[in-house]
Coordinates of C-alpha atoms and ligand atoms in Angstrom, one line a residue:
M15 CA 4.0 -14.2 4.7
R16 CA 1.0 -12.0 3.9
I17 CA 2.2 -8.4 4.4
I18 CA 0.4 -5.1 3.8
F19 CA 2.3 -1.8 3.2
L20 CA 0.5 1.2 4.6
G21 CA 1.7 4.8 4.0
P22 CA 0.8 8.0 2.2
P23 CA 1.7 8.8 -1.4
G24 CA 5.4 9.1 -1.8
A25 CA 6.2 7.2 1.4
G26 CA 8.3 4.7 -0.5
K27 CA 5.8 1.7 -0.7
G28 CA 6.7 0.9 -4.3
T29 CA 10.4 1.4 -3.7
Q30 CA 10.5 -0.9 -0.7
A31 CA 8.0 -3.4 -2.2
G32 CA 10.5 -4.2 -5.0
R33 CA 13.1 -5.2 -2.5
L34 CA 10.8 -7.0 -0.1
V35 CA 9.2 -9.3 -2.7
N36 CA 12.7 -10.3 -3.8
Y37 CA 13.6 -11.0 -0.2
L38 CA 10.4 -13.0 0.6
Q39 CA 9.9 -14.5 -2.8
V40 CA 6.2 -13.5 -2.9
P41 CA 4.2 -11.6 -5.5
H42 CA 4.0 -7.8 -5.4
I43 CA 0.4 -6.7 -5.6
S44 CA 0.2 -3.0 -6.3
T45 CA -3.3 -1.9 -6.9
G46 CA -2.2 1.5 -8.2
E47 CA 0.0 -0.3 -10.8
M48 CA -2.8 -2.7 -11.8
L49 CA -5.2 0.2 -12.3
R50 CA -2.7 2.2 -14.3
Q51 CA -2.2 -0.8 -16.5
A52 CA -6.0 -1.1 -17.0
V53 CA -6.1 2.6 -18.0
R54 CA -3.3 2.1 -20.4
E55 CA -5.0 -0.9 -22.0
G56 CA -8.4 0.9 -22.1
T57 CA -10.2 -2.0 -20.3
K58 CA -13.7 -1.6 -18.8
V59 CA -12.1 -1.2 -15.4
G60 CA -9.6 1.3 -16.8
Q61 CA -12.4 3.4 -18.2
Q62 CA -14.2 3.3 -14.9
V63 CA -11.3 4.5 -12.8
Q64 CA -9.5 6.9 -15.1
L65 CA -11.2 10.1 -13.9
D66 CA -10.9 9.3 -10.2
M67 CA -7.2 8.4 -10.5
K68 CA -6.4 11.6 -12.5
A69 CA -8.1 13.6 -9.8
G70 CA -6.3 11.8 -7.0
R71 CA -9.5 10.3 -5.5
L72 CA -9.8 6.7 -4.3
V73 CA -11.6 4.5 -6.8
P74 CA -14.9 2.9 -5.6
D75 CA -14.5 0.2 -2.9
A76 CA -16.6 -2.4 -4.6
L77 CA -14.5 -2.2 -7.8
I78 CA -11.1 -2.4 -6.1
I79 CA -12.2 -5.2 -3.8
A80 CA -13.3 -7.2 -6.8
V81 CA -10.1 -6.5 -8.7
T82 CA -7.9 -7.4 -5.8
Q83 CA -9.7 -10.6 -4.9
E84 CA -9.5 -11.7 -8.4
R85 CA -5.7 -11.3 -8.2
L86 CA -5.4 -13.0 -4.7
V87 CA -7.0 -16.2 -5.9
E88 CA -4.2 -16.7 -8.5
P89 CA -2.0 -19.7 -7.6
D90 CA 1.2 -17.6 -7.0
C91 CA -0.5 -15.9 -4.0
A92 CA -1.0 -19.2 -2.2
K93 CA 2.5 -19.0 -0.6
G94 CA 1.9 -15.3 0.5
F95 CA 2.0 -11.8 -1.0
L96 CA 2.8 -8.2 -0.5
L97 CA -0.1 -5.8 -0.8
D98 CA 0.9 -2.3 -1.8
G99 CA -1.9 0.2 -1.9
F100 CA -4.7 -2.1 -0.6
P101 CA -6.6 -1.9 1.6
R102 CA -7.1 1.9 1.7
T103 CA -10.5 2.1 3.6
I104 CA -12.0 0.3 6.5
L105 CA -14.5 -1.3 4.1
Q106 CA -11.7 -2.7 2.0
A107 CA -9.9 -4.0 5.2
D108 CA -13.1 -5.7 6.4
A109 CA -13.6 -7.3 2.9
L110 CA -9.9 -8.5 2.9
E111 CA -10.2 -10.0 6.3
R112 CA -13.4 -11.8 5.4
F113 CA -12.0 -13.0 2.1
L114 CA -8.8 -14.4 3.8
A115 CA -10.9 -16.1 6.5
T116 CA -12.8 -18.0 3.8
E117 CA -9.4 -19.1 2.4
G118 CA -8.4 -20.2 6.0
T119 CA -5.6 -17.6 6.2
E120 CA -5.0 -14.1 7.6
I121 CA -2.6 -11.1 7.4
S122 CA 0.8 -11.7 9.0
G123 CA 1.6 -8.0 9.6
T124 CA 1.0 -4.4 8.4
I125 CA 4.1 -2.2 7.9
E126 CA 3.4 1.6 8.0
L127 CA 6.0 3.8 6.4
R128 CA 5.9 7.2 8.1
V129 CA 7.2 10.3 6.3
P130 CA 6.3 14.0 7.0
Q131 CA 4.2 15.8 4.4
D132 CA 6.8 18.3 3.3
E133 CA 9.1 15.4 2.3
L134 CA 6.3 13.5 0.6
F135 CA 5.7 16.6 -1.6
R136 CA 9.4 17.0 -2.3
R137 CA 9.7 13.3 -3.4
L138 CA 6.6 13.3 -5.6
M139 CA 7.5 16.6 -7.3
A140 CA 11.0 15.1 -8.0
R141 CA 9.3 11.9 -9.4
A142 CA 7.0 14.1 -11.6
Q143 CA 10.1 15.4 -13.4
K144 CA 11.4 11.9 -14.1
E145 CA 8.2 9.7 -14.6
G146 CA 5.4 12.2 -15.5
R147 CA 2.6 10.3 -13.7
T148 CA -0.6 12.3 -14.3
D149 CA -1.4 12.3 -10.6
D150 CA 1.9 13.9 -9.6
T151 CA 0.9 17.6 -9.8
P152 CA 0.8 19.8 -6.7
E153 CA -3.1 20.0 -6.6
V154 CA -3.6 16.3 -7.1
I155 CA -0.8 15.3 -4.7
Q156 CA -2.6 17.4 -2.0
G157 CA -5.9 15.6 -2.9
R158 CA -4.2 12.2 -2.5
L159 CA -2.7 13.2 0.8
N160 CA -6.1 14.4 2.0
E161 CA -7.7 11.1 0.9
Y162 CA -5.0 9.2 2.8
T163 CA -5.5 11.2 6.0
Q164 CA -9.3 10.9 6.0
R165 CA -9.9 7.5 4.6
T166 CA -6.7 5.4 5.0
Q167 CA -5.2 6.6 8.2
P168 CA -8.0 4.9 10.2
L169 CA -6.5 1.6 9.2
V170 CA -3.7 2.2 11.6
E171 CA -6.1 1.8 14.5
F172 CA -7.9 -1.1 12.7
Y173 CA -4.6 -3.1 12.5
K174 CA -3.3 -2.0 15.9
A175 CA -6.4 -3.5 17.5
R176 CA -5.4 -6.8 15.9
N177 CA -1.7 -6.5 17.1
L178 CA -0.6 -6.5 13.5
H179 CA 0.7 -2.9 13.1
F180 CA 4.4 -2.0 12.7
P181 CA 5.2 1.6 12.2
I182 CA 8.7 2.5 10.8
N183 CA 10.6 5.6 9.9
G184 CA 10.3 6.1 6.1
L185 CA 12.4 9.2 6.2
A186 CA 15.7 7.4 6.4
A187 CA 17.8 6.4 3.4
V188 CA 16.3 3.6 1.2
D189 CA 18.8 1.0 2.5
D190 CA 18.1 1.9 6.1
V191 CA 14.4 1.7 5.6
F192 CA 14.7 -1.7 4.1
A193 CA 16.9 -2.9 7.0
E194 CA 14.2 -1.9 9.4
I195 CA 11.6 -3.7 7.3
Q196 CA 13.7 -6.8 7.4
S197 CA 13.9 -6.6 11.2
V198 CA 10.1 -6.3 11.4
V199 CA 9.7 -9.3 9.1
A200 CA 12.0 -11.3 11.5
R201 CA 9.9 -10.3 14.4
I202 CA 6.7 -11.4 12.6
R203 CA 8.3 -14.7 11.7
A204 CA 9.4 -15.2 15.4
G205 CA 5.8 -14.6 16.4
Q206 CA 6.3 -11.3 18.2
P207 CA 3.6 -9.3 16.5
Q208 CA 3.1 -6.5 19.1
P209 CA 5.4 -3.6 18.4
K210 CA 7.4 -2.2 21.4
T211 CA 6.7 1.4 20.9
E212 CA 4.3 3.6 18.9
Ligands
AP5_325 P1 -0.8 4.2 -5.9 O1 -0.1 3.8 -7.2 O2 -0.9 3.2 -4.9 O3 -0.1 5.5 -5.4 P2 0.2 6.1 -4.0 O4 -0.3 5.4 -2.8 O5 -0.2 7.5 -4.1 O6 1.7 5.9 -3.9 P3 2.9 6.4 -4.7 O7 3.2 5.4 -5.8 O8 2.7 7.8 -5.2 O9 4.0 6.4 -3.6 P4 4.8 5.2 -3.0 O10 4.6 5.2 -1.5 O11 4.8 3.9 -3.7 O12 6.3 5.8 -3.1 P5 7.5 5.5 -4.1 O13 8.2 4.2 -3.7 O14 7.0 5.5 -5.6 O15 -2.3 4.7 -6.2 C1 -2.6 5.6 -7.3 C2 -4.1 5.8 -7.4 O16 -4.8 4.5 -7.7 C3 -4.8 6.3 -6.1 O17 -4.7 7.7 -6.0 C4 -6.2 5.8 -6.3 O18 -6.9 6.7 -7.3 C5 -6.0 4.5 -7.0 N1 -6.0 3.3 -6.0 C6 -5.0 2.4 -5.9 N2 -5.3 1.5 -4.9 C7 -6.5 1.9 -4.5 C8 -7.4 1.3 -3.4 N3 -7.0 0.3 -2.7 N4 -8.6 2.0 -3.2 C9 -9.0 3.0 -4.0 N5 -8.2 3.6 -4.9 C10 -7.0 3.0 -5.2 O19 8.4 6.7 -3.8 C11 8.1 8.0 -4.3 C12 9.4 8.7 -4.7 O20 10.3 8.9 -3.6 C13 10.2 7.9 -5.8 O21 10.7 8.8 -6.7 C14 11.3 7.3 -4.9 O22 12.5 7.1 -5.7 C15 11.5 8.2 -3.8 N6 11.9 7.6 -2.5 C16 11.4 6.4 -2.0 N7 12.0 6.1 -0.8 C17 12.8 7.1 -0.6 C18 13.7 7.4 0.5 N8 13.8 6.6 1.6 N9 14.5 8.5 0.5 C19 14.4 9.4 -0.6 N10 13.6 9.2 -1.7 C20 12.8 8.0 -1.6

């Protein structure tokens, strides 16, 4: 299974990814986590993305495409993967599609976690108290939400056009959201990729 999680900051992608990779036994590829690690380690990539991340801006397409492709060619991805935070622009989605085609594979489905903005703010401000991520301040959260609306939301239409898009209610309790994700996975496995409703 090659699944993409779509959803704005705070929608619960990381939370649900932890469960889904256990369930599917595939690697969790979180581009945000990979970049934060690069920043912590002070690598060349880390130095290049540090300012954009702190400001809540997307990092350059060419850079994140290269970083992600380097990860996807590792042997553990051969049996499938869960992408969390990539693609985030049409250019990234095009690059991913082309890359997978050269590998003779394709995406199995895209799961979009839908959560209203006021709840996203509430969750990220609560996380700021516990984890202290540098991009969890009110101004930067607003910037990240704007980036999502302008640059990532168009991916919904991109994947709908390919019959790969599965929207789910991310506002429910964590266990209930996961149950819905499991039922989407079952539908993808059964070869019923077109969602019933929007
Ligand atoms: P990234 O790390 O991907 O951050 P994000 O998309 O902003 O996502 P978050 O981690 O904030 O939220 P989440 O949806 O994972 O929610 P979570 O499960 O933590 O990206 C960071 C930065 O890296 C970007 O801004 C950009 O600069 C750069 N970047 C990364 N990928 C890139 C790309 N492809 N292109 C360009 N730039 C890129 O949950 C949030 C909180 O809510 C938690 O406290 C959790 O406990 C709680 N919660 C979760 N689910 C529920 C629930 N159902 N009910 C109640 N609380 C819940």
